[in-house]
Amino acid sequence: MHFYQRIELDNGKEKFVLKTTHRQPFTAQIEVTMNFSNDDTPSTTEFTIHGLLKEHSDLFKKGNQIDYYAGFFNADFSEHLIRHVVHGTITTIQPRKNDSGDWQLSFTMQDGEKYDKLKPIKVKTSKKIRQVASQKSLESKISAYNSKTNKAFNYWRDTHPHASDKEVKQKRAQATKKKKQARTQLSSSWNKQRKYLVNHKKYQVKTAYKALSFKPGTKGSTIIKKIAKLAGIKIQTVKLVYDRKYLKGYTAKKKPLACIKEIAADCNTTVYWKHGFLQVQDFVKQKKLDYVATSTTGLLDPPEYQEDSDVGKSWQLNLLFNPDISSGSVFQVKHESLSGWMIALSGSSTISTGSTSITSVVVQPFDEYKKKQQKSISKKKKSDKAAKAKKDKADREKAKEKRSKRSKGGKK
C-alpha cells in the first residue's frame, strides 16, 4: 500500500494543489498533526512541508483556506481509502527555512471557520407614528363645556343671594338647555374633525432594530437553522437528539454561535467540528463505520484504560492512520481487553516522514454512551412535559376568566 496526501490552497484569487504519493513526480514530504474532539471549539492542525519551492511557499499566507486529503492506495489504484480530512484557514505561518539543505515551510491552521466574533443578530422593524396630535375625545370636550356652564351658574347664584326660587330654577333650566345644545354641536363638529383627520393622516416611519425572536412553540432545529442562515454560519449537519419546543419562544440576545450552542445543549445535542465542518448532530444516529480494529487491521497497541476520564469509562486506542475516524465515529474493536462497538470522543492523527502514520483516539462503549444520553433526554422531556401542563392550565384559567367577564357584562 502507498500513502497519499493532497493539500489544496485557496487564497481567493488562485488555487494551488500539492500532491504526494511518494512516487515520481509527486515526492514532496508533508508532515501533519491533526487534533479532533467533541468540543464546540475548533481544533488545530499543524503542517510542515519539505522541499517546497520558494515560489510555491510564497503562496501560503495567513488567512488562506486549506483543504487536506489523505489515505492509502494500492499499486494500480484499484483499491484506495482516501478522504477529505480537514478544512480550515491558516492562522500562523513560519518563514521558510533551510535545515541542512532541506527547505521547510511550517504553518498552523484552525479547523473550520471563525464564528465566535459575530455580533448578535438584530432585526430591522418599521412602525408608523402619527405626526399630527391625536384628536381629543368627545366626552372630554363635553365635560369641559359642562364644567364651564356649571361654574357660571354657581357664580350667578352666589352673586344673587336675594334671587327667588323661581329665578334660580329658571337659571338652572337655561344652563341645562345650553349643555344639551352644546352636546349636539360638539358632537357634530367632533365628527367632522374626525373625518377630516382620518382623510388627512400624516405618518412618520420610525425604524428600530431589535433582537431576533421566535414565537412560542418554535422547535430548536428551526431556531438553529434560522440563526445560522442570518449570521452566515455554515453548518454541515443539523440533527437534534431531542428537538424540543420552546413554550415561551426564544430571543437570540447572545452572539449567534453562543445561541446555537445554547439551543443544542437544551436539545441534548453536541456541537463539534468534524473534518473542519461544524456539526450539530447526535453521535448515536451517525452511520457506523465498516471498520473493525484488531491487531491485524491497524490496532497497534492494547487498549489503554483512562482512569482519570471525566466522561465515564473510556480507553485510548493507537491505530494505523485511518482518515475515517474523527469526532463521533462509531466502529468496532476486537481485543481480549476490550471488545464491542465504540464511539470516538477525541484524539489526534500524526503523519510523519519515515514513521508509521498513527491515529490515537479516546473511545467509550457505544451502549454506555447511549444509556447516559437517554437518561438525560428522559429527564428533560419530563421537565418539559410538566412545564407544558402548567402553561396549559394557566391558559385555560385565563380563558375561563375572560368568558366569565363577558358573561357578566352581557347580563348588565
PDB file of N, CA and C in Angstrom, residues 3-10 15-22 30-32 34 45 47 65-73 77 80-88 109 275 277 321-324 351:
ATOM      1  N   PHE A   3       1.031   5.618   0.552  1.00  0.00           N
ATOM      2  CA  PHE A   3       0.356   6.697   1.282  1.00  0.00           C
ATOM      3  C   PHE A   3       0.122   7.878   0.347  1.00  0.00           C
ATOM      4  N   TYR A   4      -1.054   8.484   0.472  1.00  0.00           N
ATOM      5  CA  TYR A   4      -1.457   9.572  -0.412  1.00  0.00           C
ATOM      6  C   TYR A   4      -1.779  10.808   0.421  1.00  0.00           C
ATOM      7  N   GLN A   5      -1.314  11.981  -0.036  1.00  0.00           N
ATOM      8  CA  GLN A   5      -1.645  13.251   0.609  1.00  0.00           C
ATOM      9  C   GLN A   5      -1.874  14.316  -0.464  1.00  0.00           C
ATOM     10  N   ARG A   6      -2.793  15.219  -0.179  1.00  0.00           N
ATOM     11  CA  ARG A   6      -3.029  16.332  -1.104  1.00  0.00           C
ATOM     12  C   ARG A   6      -3.452  17.568  -0.323  1.00  0.00           C
ATOM     13  N   ILE A   7      -2.786  18.680  -0.593  1.00  0.00           N
ATOM     14  CA  ILE A   7      -3.146  19.970   0.001  1.00  0.00           C
ATOM     15  C   ILE A   7      -3.695  20.861  -1.102  1.00  0.00           C
ATOM     16  N   GLU A   8      -4.875  21.426  -0.880  1.00  0.00           N
ATOM     17  CA  GLU A   8      -5.467  22.380  -1.821  1.00  0.00           C
ATOM     18  C   GLU A   8      -5.523  23.740  -1.131  1.00  0.00           C
ATOM     19  N   LEU A   9      -4.799  24.691  -1.676  1.00  0.00           N
ATOM     20  CA  LEU A   9      -4.708  26.042  -1.117  1.00  0.00           C
ATOM     21  C   LEU A   9      -5.550  26.993  -1.957  1.00  0.00           C
ATOM     22  N   ASP A  10      -6.363  27.800  -1.286  1.00  0.00           N
ATOM     23  CA  ASP A  10      -7.194  28.789  -1.974  1.00  0.00           C
ATOM     24  C   ASP A  10      -6.979  30.138  -1.289  1.00  0.00           C
ATOM     25  N   LYS A  15      -5.850  28.935  -7.002  1.00  0.00           N
ATOM     26  CA  LYS A  15      -5.745  27.705  -6.223  1.00  0.00           C
ATOM     27  C   LYS A  15      -4.433  26.999  -6.551  1.00  0.00           C
ATOM     28  N   PHE A  16      -3.843  26.433  -5.533  1.00  0.00           N
ATOM     29  CA  PHE A  16      -2.593  25.698  -5.691  1.00  0.00           C
ATOM     30  C   PHE A  16      -2.780  24.316  -5.079  1.00  0.00           C
ATOM     31  N   VAL A  17      -2.397  23.281  -5.820  1.00  0.00           N
ATOM     32  CA  VAL A  17      -2.562  21.909  -5.353  1.00  0.00           C
ATOM     33  C   VAL A  17      -1.191  21.265  -5.214  1.00  0.00           C
ATOM     34  N   LEU A  18      -0.933  20.708  -4.032  1.00  0.00           N
ATOM     35  CA  LEU A  18       0.316  19.988  -3.770  1.00  0.00           C
ATOM     36  C   LEU A  18      -0.060  18.554  -3.437  1.00  0.00           C
ATOM     37  N   LYS A  19       0.425  17.615  -4.247  1.00  0.00           N
ATOM     38  CA  LYS A  19       0.081  16.206  -4.060  1.00  0.00           C
ATOM     39  C   LYS A  19       1.345  15.375  -3.882  1.00  0.00           C
ATOM     40  N   THR A  20       1.250  14.378  -2.985  1.00  0.00           N
ATOM     41  CA  THR A  20       2.380  13.482  -2.802  1.00  0.00           C
ATOM     42  C   THR A  20       1.891  12.038  -2.731  1.00  0.00           C
ATOM     43  N   THR A  21       2.571  11.197  -3.498  1.00  0.00           N
ATOM     44  CA  THR A  21       2.279   9.756  -3.498  1.00  0.00           C
ATOM     45  C   THR A  21       3.537   8.957  -3.187  1.00  0.00           C
ATOM     46  N   HIS A  22       4.614   9.712  -2.884  1.00  0.00           N
ATOM     47  CA  HIS A  22       5.931   9.118  -2.630  1.00  0.00           C
ATOM     48  C   HIS A  22       6.455   8.362  -3.856  1.00  0.00           C
ATOM     49  N   ILE A  30       5.168  15.729   3.389  1.00  0.00           N
ATOM     50  CA  ILE A  30       4.242  16.543   4.198  1.00  0.00           C
ATOM     51  C   ILE A  30       4.047  15.875   5.550  1.00  0.00           C
ATOM     52  N   GLU A  31       4.375  16.605   6.622  1.00  0.00           N
ATOM     53  CA  GLU A  31       4.168  16.099   7.980  1.00  0.00           C
ATOM     54  C   GLU A  31       2.973  16.837   8.593  1.00  0.00           C
ATOM     55  N   VAL A  32       2.080  16.080   9.210  1.00  0.00           N
ATOM     56  CA  VAL A  32       0.835  16.665   9.706  1.00  0.00           C
ATOM     57  C   VAL A  32       0.497  16.128  11.096  1.00  0.00           C
ATOM     58  N   MET A  34      -2.954  16.364  13.365  1.00  0.00           N
ATOM     59  CA  MET A  34      -4.353  16.823  13.407  1.00  0.00           C
ATOM     60  C   MET A  34      -4.978  16.456  14.741  1.00  0.00           C
ATOM     61  N   THR A  45      -4.605  22.128  13.330  1.00  0.00           N
ATOM     62  CA  THR A  45      -3.810  21.175  12.560  1.00  0.00           C
ATOM     63  C   THR A  45      -2.487  21.845  12.199  1.00  0.00           C
ATOM     64  N   PHE A  47       1.108  21.758  10.035  1.00  0.00           N
ATOM     65  CA  PHE A  47       1.734  21.228   8.812  1.00  0.00           C
ATOM     66  C   PHE A  47       3.208  21.620   8.751  1.00  0.00           C
ATOM     67  N   GLN A  65      -7.327  29.618   2.738  1.00  0.00           N
ATOM     68  CA  GLN A  65      -8.099  28.418   3.044  1.00  0.00           C
ATOM     69  C   GLN A  65      -7.346  27.169   2.622  1.00  0.00           C
ATOM     70  N   ILE A  66      -7.410  26.152   3.483  1.00  0.00           N
ATOM     71  CA  ILE A  66      -6.719  24.890   3.228  1.00  0.00           C
ATOM     72  C   ILE A  66      -7.707  23.734   3.291  1.00  0.00           C
ATOM     73  N   ASP A  67      -7.608  22.824   2.320  1.00  0.00           N
ATOM     74  CA  ASP A  67      -8.313  21.544   2.354  1.00  0.00           C
ATOM     75  C   ASP A  67      -7.263  20.448   2.228  1.00  0.00           C
ATOM     76  N   TYR A  68      -7.331  19.484   3.124  1.00  0.00           N
ATOM     77  CA  TYR A  68      -6.311  18.428   3.166  1.00  0.00           C
ATOM     78  C   TYR A  68      -6.965  17.063   2.994  1.00  0.00           C
ATOM     79  N   TYR A  69      -6.389  16.263   2.106  1.00  0.00           N
ATOM     80  CA  TYR A  69      -6.872  14.908   1.831  1.00  0.00           C
ATOM     81  C   TYR A  69      -5.744  13.920   2.145  1.00  0.00           C
ATOM     82  N   ALA A  70      -6.106  12.731   2.652  1.00  0.00           N
ATOM     83  CA  ALA A  70      -5.086  11.735   2.969  1.00  0.00           C
ATOM     84  C   ALA A  70      -5.685  10.338   2.943  1.00  0.00           C
ATOM     85  N   GLY A  71      -4.805   9.343   2.778  1.00  0.00           N
ATOM     86  CA  GLY A  71      -5.259   7.952   2.780  1.00  0.00           C
ATOM     87  C   GLY A  71      -4.254   7.019   2.132  1.00  0.00           C
ATOM     88  N   PHE A  72      -4.737   5.861   1.692  1.00  0.00           N
ATOM     89  CA  PHE A  72      -3.884   4.825   1.114  1.00  0.00           C
ATOM     90  C   PHE A  72      -4.427   4.367  -0.238  1.00  0.00           C
ATOM     91  N   PHE A  73      -3.519   3.811  -1.057  1.00  0.00           N
ATOM     92  CA  PHE A  73      -3.922   3.232  -2.337  1.00  0.00           C
ATOM     93  C   PHE A  73      -2.943   2.111  -2.692  1.00  0.00           C
ATOM     94  N   PHE A  77      -3.976   1.537  -8.110  1.00  0.00           N
ATOM     95  CA  PHE A  77      -5.044   2.442  -7.640  1.00  0.00           C
ATOM     96  C   PHE A  77      -6.436   1.808  -7.773  1.00  0.00           C
ATOM     97  N   HIS A  80      -8.442   1.842  -2.832  1.00  0.00           N
ATOM     98  CA  HIS A  80      -7.916   3.023  -2.145  1.00  0.00           C
ATOM     99  C   HIS A  80      -8.865   3.468  -1.042  1.00  0.00           C
ATOM    100  N   LEU A  81      -8.308   4.144  -0.057  1.00  0.00           N
ATOM    101  CA  LEU A  81      -9.068   4.738   1.041  1.00  0.00           C
ATOM    102  C   LEU A  81      -8.524   6.150   1.228  1.00  0.00           C
ATOM    103  N   ILE A  82      -9.109   7.096   0.501  1.00  0.00           N
ATOM    104  CA  ILE A  82      -8.650   8.492   0.540  1.00  0.00           C
ATOM    105  C   ILE A  82      -9.845   9.366   0.920  1.00  0.00           C
ATOM    106  N   ARG A  83      -9.657  10.213   1.906  1.00  0.00           N
ATOM    107  CA  ARG A  83     -10.748  11.031   2.408  1.00  0.00           C
ATOM    108  C   ARG A  83     -10.341  12.507   2.532  1.00  0.00           C
ATOM    109  N   HIS A  84     -11.355  13.359   2.483  1.00  0.00           N
ATOM    110  CA  HIS A  84     -11.154  14.766   2.821  1.00  0.00           C
ATOM    111  C   HIS A  84     -11.075  14.824   4.344  1.00  0.00           C
ATOM    112  N   VAL A  85      -9.923  15.174   4.872  1.00  0.00           N
ATOM    113  CA  VAL A  85      -9.675  15.039   6.311  1.00  0.00           C
ATOM    114  C   VAL A  85      -9.948  16.315   7.084  1.00  0.00           C
ATOM    115  N   VAL A  86      -9.576  17.459   6.535  1.00  0.00           N
ATOM    116  CA  VAL A  86      -9.757  18.689   7.294  1.00  0.00           C
ATOM    117  C   VAL A  86      -9.904  19.894   6.367  1.00  0.00           C
ATOM    118  N   HIS A  87     -10.662  20.886   6.856  1.00  0.00           N
ATOM    119  CA  HIS A  87     -10.900  22.130   6.113  1.00  0.00           C
ATOM    120  C   HIS A  87     -10.762  23.288   7.092  1.00  0.00           C
ATOM    121  N   GLY A  88     -10.097  24.349   6.675  1.00  0.00           N
ATOM    122  CA  GLY A  88      -9.952  25.495   7.574  1.00  0.00           C
ATOM    123  C   GLY A  88      -9.066  26.567   6.983  1.00  0.00           C
ATOM    124  N   MET A 109      -3.148  25.707  11.091  1.00  0.00           N
ATOM    125  CA  MET A 109      -4.464  26.111  10.616  1.00  0.00           C
ATOM    126  C   MET A 109      -5.526  25.765  11.649  1.00  0.00           C
ATOM    127  N   HIS A 275     -13.774  17.147  10.509  1.00  0.00           N
ATOM    128  CA  HIS A 275     -13.070  17.396   9.243  1.00  0.00           C
ATOM    129  C   HIS A 275     -13.161  18.862   8.833  1.00  0.00           C
ATOM    130  N   PHE A 277     -15.689  20.987   9.493  1.00  0.00           N
ATOM    131  CA  PHE A 277     -17.047  21.499   9.260  1.00  0.00           C
ATOM    132  C   PHE A 277     -17.863  21.386  10.538  1.00  0.00           C
ATOM    133  N   PHE A 321      -3.040   4.979  10.906  1.00  0.00           N
ATOM    134  CA  PHE A 321      -3.825   6.137  10.457  1.00  0.00           C
ATOM    135  C   PHE A 321      -5.059   5.713   9.671  1.00  0.00           C
ATOM    136  N   ASN A 322      -6.198   6.241  10.113  1.00  0.00           N
ATOM    137  CA  ASN A 322      -7.471   5.950   9.450  1.00  0.00           C
ATOM    138  C   ASN A 322      -8.200   7.273   9.219  1.00  0.00           C
ATOM    139  N   PRO A 323      -8.308   7.716   7.964  1.00  0.00           N
ATOM    140  CA  PRO A 323      -8.921   9.020   7.674  1.00  0.00           C
ATOM    141  C   PRO A 323     -10.414   9.085   7.988  1.00  0.00           C
ATOM    142  N   ASP A 324     -11.046   7.934   8.216  1.00  0.00           N
ATOM    143  CA  ASP A 324     -12.482   7.922   8.519  1.00  0.00           C
ATOM    144  C   ASP A 324     -12.771   8.209   9.987  1.00  0.00           C
ATOM    145  N   ILE A 351       1.083  12.260  11.006  1.00  0.00           N
ATOM    146  CA  ILE A 351       1.696  11.741   9.781  1.00  0.00           C
ATOM    147  C   ILE A 351       3.091  12.325   9.702  1.00  0.00           C
TER     148      ILE A 351
END
